[in-house]
C-alpha positions as a printed Julia matrix, in Angstrom:
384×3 Matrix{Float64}:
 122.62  116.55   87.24
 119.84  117.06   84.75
 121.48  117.01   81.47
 121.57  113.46   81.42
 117.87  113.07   81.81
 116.86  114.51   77.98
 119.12  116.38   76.12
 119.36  114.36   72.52
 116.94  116.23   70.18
 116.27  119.13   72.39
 116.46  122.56   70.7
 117.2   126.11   73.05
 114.13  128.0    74.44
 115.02  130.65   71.9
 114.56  127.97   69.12
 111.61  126.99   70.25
 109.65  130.17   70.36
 108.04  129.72   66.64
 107.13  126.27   67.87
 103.52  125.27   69.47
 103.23  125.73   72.92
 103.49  122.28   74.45
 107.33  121.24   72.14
 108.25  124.51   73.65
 107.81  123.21   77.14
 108.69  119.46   75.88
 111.83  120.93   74.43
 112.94  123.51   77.5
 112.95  119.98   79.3
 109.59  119.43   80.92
 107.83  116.44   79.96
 104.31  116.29   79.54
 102.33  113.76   81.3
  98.47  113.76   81.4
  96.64  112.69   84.3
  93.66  111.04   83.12
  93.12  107.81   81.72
  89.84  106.38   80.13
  88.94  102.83   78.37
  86.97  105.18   76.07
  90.12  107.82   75.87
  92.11  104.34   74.76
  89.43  103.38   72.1
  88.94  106.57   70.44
  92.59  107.04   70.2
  92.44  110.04   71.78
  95.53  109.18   74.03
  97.52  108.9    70.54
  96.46  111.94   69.23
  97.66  113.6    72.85
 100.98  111.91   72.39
 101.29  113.08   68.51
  99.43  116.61   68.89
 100.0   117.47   72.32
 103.71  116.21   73.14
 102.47  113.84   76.31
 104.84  111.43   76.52
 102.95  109.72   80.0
 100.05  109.5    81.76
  99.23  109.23   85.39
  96.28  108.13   87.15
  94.85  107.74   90.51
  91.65  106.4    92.02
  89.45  109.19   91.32
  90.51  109.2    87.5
  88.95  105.8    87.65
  86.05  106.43   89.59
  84.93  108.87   87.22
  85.74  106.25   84.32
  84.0   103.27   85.64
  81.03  106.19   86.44
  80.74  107.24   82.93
  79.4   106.22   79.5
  79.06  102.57   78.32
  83.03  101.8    77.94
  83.53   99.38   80.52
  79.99   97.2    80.11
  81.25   94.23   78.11
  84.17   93.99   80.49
  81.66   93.78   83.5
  79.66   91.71   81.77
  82.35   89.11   81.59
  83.64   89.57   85.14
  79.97   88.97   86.59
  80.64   86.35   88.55
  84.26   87.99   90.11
  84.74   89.33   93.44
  84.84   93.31   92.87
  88.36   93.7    93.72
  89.48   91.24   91.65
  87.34   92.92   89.23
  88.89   96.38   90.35
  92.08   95.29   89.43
  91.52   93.67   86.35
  89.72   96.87   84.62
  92.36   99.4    86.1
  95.22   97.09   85.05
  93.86   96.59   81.71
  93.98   99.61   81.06
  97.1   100.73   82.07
  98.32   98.03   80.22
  96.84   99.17   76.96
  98.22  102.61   77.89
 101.72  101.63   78.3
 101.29  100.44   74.81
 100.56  103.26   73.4
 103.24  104.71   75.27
 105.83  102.44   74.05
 107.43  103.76   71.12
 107.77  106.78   73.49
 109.48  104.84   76.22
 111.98  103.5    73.87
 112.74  106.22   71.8
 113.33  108.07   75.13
 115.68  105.25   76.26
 113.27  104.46   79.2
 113.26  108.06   80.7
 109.79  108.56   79.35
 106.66  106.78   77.83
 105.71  105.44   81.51
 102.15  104.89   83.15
 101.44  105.21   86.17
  99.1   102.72   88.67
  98.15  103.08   92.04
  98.72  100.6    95.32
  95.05  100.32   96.66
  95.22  103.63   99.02
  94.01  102.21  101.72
  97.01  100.01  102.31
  99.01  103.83  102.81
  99.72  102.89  106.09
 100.58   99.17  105.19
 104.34   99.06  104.58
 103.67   95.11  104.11
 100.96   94.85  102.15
 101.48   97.62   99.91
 104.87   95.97   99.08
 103.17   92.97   98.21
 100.37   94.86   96.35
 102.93   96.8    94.39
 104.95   93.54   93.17
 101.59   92.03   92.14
 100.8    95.2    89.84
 103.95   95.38   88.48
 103.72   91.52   87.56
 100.13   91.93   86.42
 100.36   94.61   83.72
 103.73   93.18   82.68
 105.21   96.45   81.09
 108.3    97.75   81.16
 107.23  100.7    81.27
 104.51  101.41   84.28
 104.97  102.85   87.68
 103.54  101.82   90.45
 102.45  104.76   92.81
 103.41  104.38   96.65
 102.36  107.32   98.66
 105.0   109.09  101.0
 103.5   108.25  104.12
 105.96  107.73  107.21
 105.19  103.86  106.09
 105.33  104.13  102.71
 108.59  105.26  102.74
 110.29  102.03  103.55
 107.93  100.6   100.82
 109.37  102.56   98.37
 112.98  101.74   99.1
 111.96   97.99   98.96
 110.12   97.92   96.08
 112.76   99.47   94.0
 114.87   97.14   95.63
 113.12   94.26   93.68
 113.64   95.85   90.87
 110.53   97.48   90.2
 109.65  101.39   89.15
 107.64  103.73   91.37
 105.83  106.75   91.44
 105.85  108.48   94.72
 102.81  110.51   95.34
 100.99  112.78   97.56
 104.54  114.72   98.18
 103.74  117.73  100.01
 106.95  119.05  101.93
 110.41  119.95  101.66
 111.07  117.69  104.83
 109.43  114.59  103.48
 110.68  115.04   99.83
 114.03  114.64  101.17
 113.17  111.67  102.61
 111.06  110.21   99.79
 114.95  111.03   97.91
 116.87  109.06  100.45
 114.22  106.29  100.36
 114.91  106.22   96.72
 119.11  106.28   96.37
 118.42  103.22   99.23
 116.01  101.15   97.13
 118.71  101.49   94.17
 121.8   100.59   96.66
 120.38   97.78   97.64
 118.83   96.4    94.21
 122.53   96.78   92.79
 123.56   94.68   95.48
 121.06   91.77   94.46
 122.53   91.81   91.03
 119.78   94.57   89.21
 120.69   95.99   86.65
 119.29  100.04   87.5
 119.11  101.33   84.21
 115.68   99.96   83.8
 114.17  101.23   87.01
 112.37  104.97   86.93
 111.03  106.93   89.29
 109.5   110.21   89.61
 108.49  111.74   92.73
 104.9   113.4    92.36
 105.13  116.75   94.21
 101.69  118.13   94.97
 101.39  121.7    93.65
  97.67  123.45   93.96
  96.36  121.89   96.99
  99.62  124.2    98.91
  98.13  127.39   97.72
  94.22  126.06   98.61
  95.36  125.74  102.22
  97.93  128.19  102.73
  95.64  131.33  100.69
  92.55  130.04  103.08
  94.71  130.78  105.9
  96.24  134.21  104.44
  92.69  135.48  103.69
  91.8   134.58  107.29
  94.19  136.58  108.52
  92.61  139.47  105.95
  95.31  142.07  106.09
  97.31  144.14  103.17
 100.39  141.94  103.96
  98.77  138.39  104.18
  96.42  138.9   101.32
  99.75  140.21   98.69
 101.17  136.22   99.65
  97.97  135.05   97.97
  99.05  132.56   95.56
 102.84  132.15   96.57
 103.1   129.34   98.58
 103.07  126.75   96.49
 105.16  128.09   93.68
 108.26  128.75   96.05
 107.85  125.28   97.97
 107.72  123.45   94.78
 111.13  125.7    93.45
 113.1   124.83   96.61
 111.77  121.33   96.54
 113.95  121.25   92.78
 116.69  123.31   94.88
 116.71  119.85   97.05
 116.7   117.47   94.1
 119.79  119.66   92.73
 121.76  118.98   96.19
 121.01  115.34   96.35
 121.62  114.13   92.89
 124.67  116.39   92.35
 126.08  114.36   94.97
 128.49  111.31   95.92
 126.18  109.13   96.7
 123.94  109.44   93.44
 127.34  109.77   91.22
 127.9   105.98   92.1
 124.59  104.84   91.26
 124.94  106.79   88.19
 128.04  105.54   87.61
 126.19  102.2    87.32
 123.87  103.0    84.64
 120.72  104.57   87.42
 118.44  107.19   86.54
 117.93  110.04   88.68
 114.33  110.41   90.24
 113.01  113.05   88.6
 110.73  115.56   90.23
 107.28  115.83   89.0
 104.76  118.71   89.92
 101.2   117.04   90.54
  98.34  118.69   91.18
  98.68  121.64   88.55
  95.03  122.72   87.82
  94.78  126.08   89.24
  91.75  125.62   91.8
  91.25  129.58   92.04
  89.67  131.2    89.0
  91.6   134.34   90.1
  94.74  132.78   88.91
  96.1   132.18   85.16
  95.0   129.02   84.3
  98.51  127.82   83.47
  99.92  129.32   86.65
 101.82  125.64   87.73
 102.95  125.0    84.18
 104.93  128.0    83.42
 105.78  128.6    86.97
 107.75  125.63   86.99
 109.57  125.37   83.88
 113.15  123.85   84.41
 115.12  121.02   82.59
 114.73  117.47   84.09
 111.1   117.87   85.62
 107.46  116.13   84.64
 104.29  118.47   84.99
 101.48  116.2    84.87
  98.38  117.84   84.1
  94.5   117.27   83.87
  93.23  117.51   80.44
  91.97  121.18   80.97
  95.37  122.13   82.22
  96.66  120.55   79.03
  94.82  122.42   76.54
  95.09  125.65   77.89
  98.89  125.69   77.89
  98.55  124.6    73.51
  96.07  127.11   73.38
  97.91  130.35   75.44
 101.1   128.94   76.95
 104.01  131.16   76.88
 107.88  130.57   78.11
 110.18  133.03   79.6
 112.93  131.15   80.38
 113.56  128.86   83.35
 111.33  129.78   86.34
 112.73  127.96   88.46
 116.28  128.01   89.17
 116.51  131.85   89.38
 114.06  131.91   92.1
 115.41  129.78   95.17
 116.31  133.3    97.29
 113.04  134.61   96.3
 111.2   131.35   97.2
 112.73  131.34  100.57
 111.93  135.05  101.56
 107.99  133.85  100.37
 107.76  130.83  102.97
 109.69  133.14  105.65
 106.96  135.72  105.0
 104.03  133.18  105.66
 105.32  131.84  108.49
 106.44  135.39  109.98
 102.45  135.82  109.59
 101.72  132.7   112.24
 100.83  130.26  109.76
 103.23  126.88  109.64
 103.87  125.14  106.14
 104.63  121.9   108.55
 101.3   121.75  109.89
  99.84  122.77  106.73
 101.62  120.02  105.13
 100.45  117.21  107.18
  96.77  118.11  107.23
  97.18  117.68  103.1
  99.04  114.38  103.26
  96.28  113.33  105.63
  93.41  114.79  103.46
  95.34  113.09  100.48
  95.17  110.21  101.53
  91.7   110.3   102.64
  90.67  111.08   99.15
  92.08  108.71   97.83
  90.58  106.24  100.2
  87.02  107.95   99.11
  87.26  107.47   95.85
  88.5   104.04   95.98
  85.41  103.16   97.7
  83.51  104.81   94.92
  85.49  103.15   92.65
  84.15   99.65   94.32
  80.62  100.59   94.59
  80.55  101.39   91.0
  81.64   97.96   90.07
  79.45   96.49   92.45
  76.64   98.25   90.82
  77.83   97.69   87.09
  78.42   93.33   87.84
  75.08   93.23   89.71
  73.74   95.28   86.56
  75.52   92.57   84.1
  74.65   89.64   86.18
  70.91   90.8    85.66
């Protein structure tokens, strides 16, 4: 299945090991993706030296990235100035798209020398349209117009509703990031949305090589809930499952993405020039200072996968990353007997699962407001 994703260039694990951390994961077949994105990060070229020093080859970002942005420094005050008289969404939507836009620049030489697998940015569909199937189609064809890059993703979450946004907006043709992916039930449907959305934009004439997707499966947050619960529990048993959870639903969530594109179904689209939907771990820094601080990175090290990470994330791997091989694949039987183990002790992944999708969402919602107020404050600011 995964071979076909990046394999030009790469060298073995073993060949990697005098390397610097971050090509060693790059070349055992994770790509790098940073989740963060700054006007200022763009100006300084710090984004460039991540792509040249670092091995990021994408970036994703999400309403809170911006918030914090728009929140900090002076970056964004000429822009403001000039959008004084604008309605804030509008003016929302300009800044954010701008800047993806600049990013997928950047980005580009990486998108094409990666034959479109890589070198993508990632936007987000307003989040409180997650329960929108309508307008978050129509909000998602109007990003993808407005940045005008071959090379960005628009983000869709995998609510119930967004699911049939997803296959439709890959049925026009246009590349998504699916996000706030939290179980193994949902994932598979999040898949199936996806092989739909490329059956039926190959029968409107698409071509699918062009069209990417990656579906962002939330990593940290798992172990957050699921350790709370352990601890509550409090005995010798519950607390040894501390800092499991999310480790072995993340592995069988790859076991999944083996099944489905090794399949019929996917071997025609393939057939026809599609690219598989890769898997890509979000949420991966550690929350618990308890844990190594690269605990999601080299956890999860397969070929075929994206590990987006927060710049902190990011330069602790370059600084003390080490590979032992693929942790992944090895470890479905011993992923299992972890999630039987937690729910032998009372506590369900399910429900667990669809508190954090609803919390995700929330969030999101949150700091999209923030993101609003902010503007609001920085054109009333420029308007004097």
């Amino acid at each position: 299945m995964h071979t076909q994703i990046r394999t030009e260039g790469r060298r073995s694990m073993t060949e990697s090991t005098n390397t610097r951390p971050t090509r060693a994961l790059s070349d055992a077949g994770v790509s790098i993706w940073l989740d963060d994105l700054s006007r200022e990060r763009l100006r300084s070229g710090n984004l460039a030296a991540l792509v040249a020093d670092r091995d990021v080859v994408g970036v994703t970002t999400n309403p809170t990235i911006f918030a914090k942005a728009l929140a900090e420094g002076d970056a964004y005050d000429d822009q403001l100035a000039e959008l004084a008289g604008t309605d804030v969404e509008a003016a929302v939507e300009t800044i954010t798209t701008d800047d993806v836009r600049a990013a997928a620049d950047v980005l580009r030489p990486v998108h094409e020398a990666t034959g479109g697998v890589d070198g993508r940015v990632s936007i987000e569909v307003d989040p409180r349209l997650a329960r929108d199937t309508e307008a978050t189609v129509a909000t998602a064809a109007r990003l993808w117009s407005t940045v005008d890059r071959p090379n960005v993703l628009i983000k869709i979450p995998a609510t119930v509703e967004g699911l049939d946004a997803i296959t439709r907006t890959l049925a026009a043709g246009i590349s998504v990031n699916v996000t706030l992916v939290f179980s193994l039930e949902r994932y598979r449907a999040v898949m199936d949305a996806f092989l739909t959305g490329l059956e039926r934009a190959r029968e409107a004439g698409h071509d699918l090589a062009p069209i990417s997707s990656v579906a962002s499966f939330f990593v940290s947050r798992v172990d957050s809930a699921v350790d709370a619960a352990l601890e509550e529990i409090g005995t010798d048993e519950a607390l040894a499952l501390r800092g499991t959870a999310a480790l072995a639903n993340a592995r069988l969530a790859f076991e999944a993405c083996e099944e489905v594109f090794g399949g019929e179904r996917w071997a025609s689209l393939a057939a026809d020039g599609a690219q598989p939907q890769r898997p890509l771990w979000a949420s991966t820094g550690v929350k618990d200072p308890d844990y190594p601080d690269t605990l999601y990175v080299t956890g999860l090290v397969t070929d075929g996968v994206v590990n987006t990470m927060p710049e902190a994330t990011l330069e602790a791997f370059a600084d003390h990353g080490t590979l032992t091989g693929d942790t992944v694949r090895a470890a479905y039987d011993e992923a299992r007997g972890t999630l039987a183990a937690i729910e032998a002790l009372g506590i369900s992944l399910a429900e667990v699962t669809d508190r954090l999708e609803t919390e995700g969402v929330r969030k999101f919602e949150d700091s999209w407001t923030e993101l609003l107020a902010t503007t609001t404050d920085g054109l009333a600011a420029a308007r004097g």
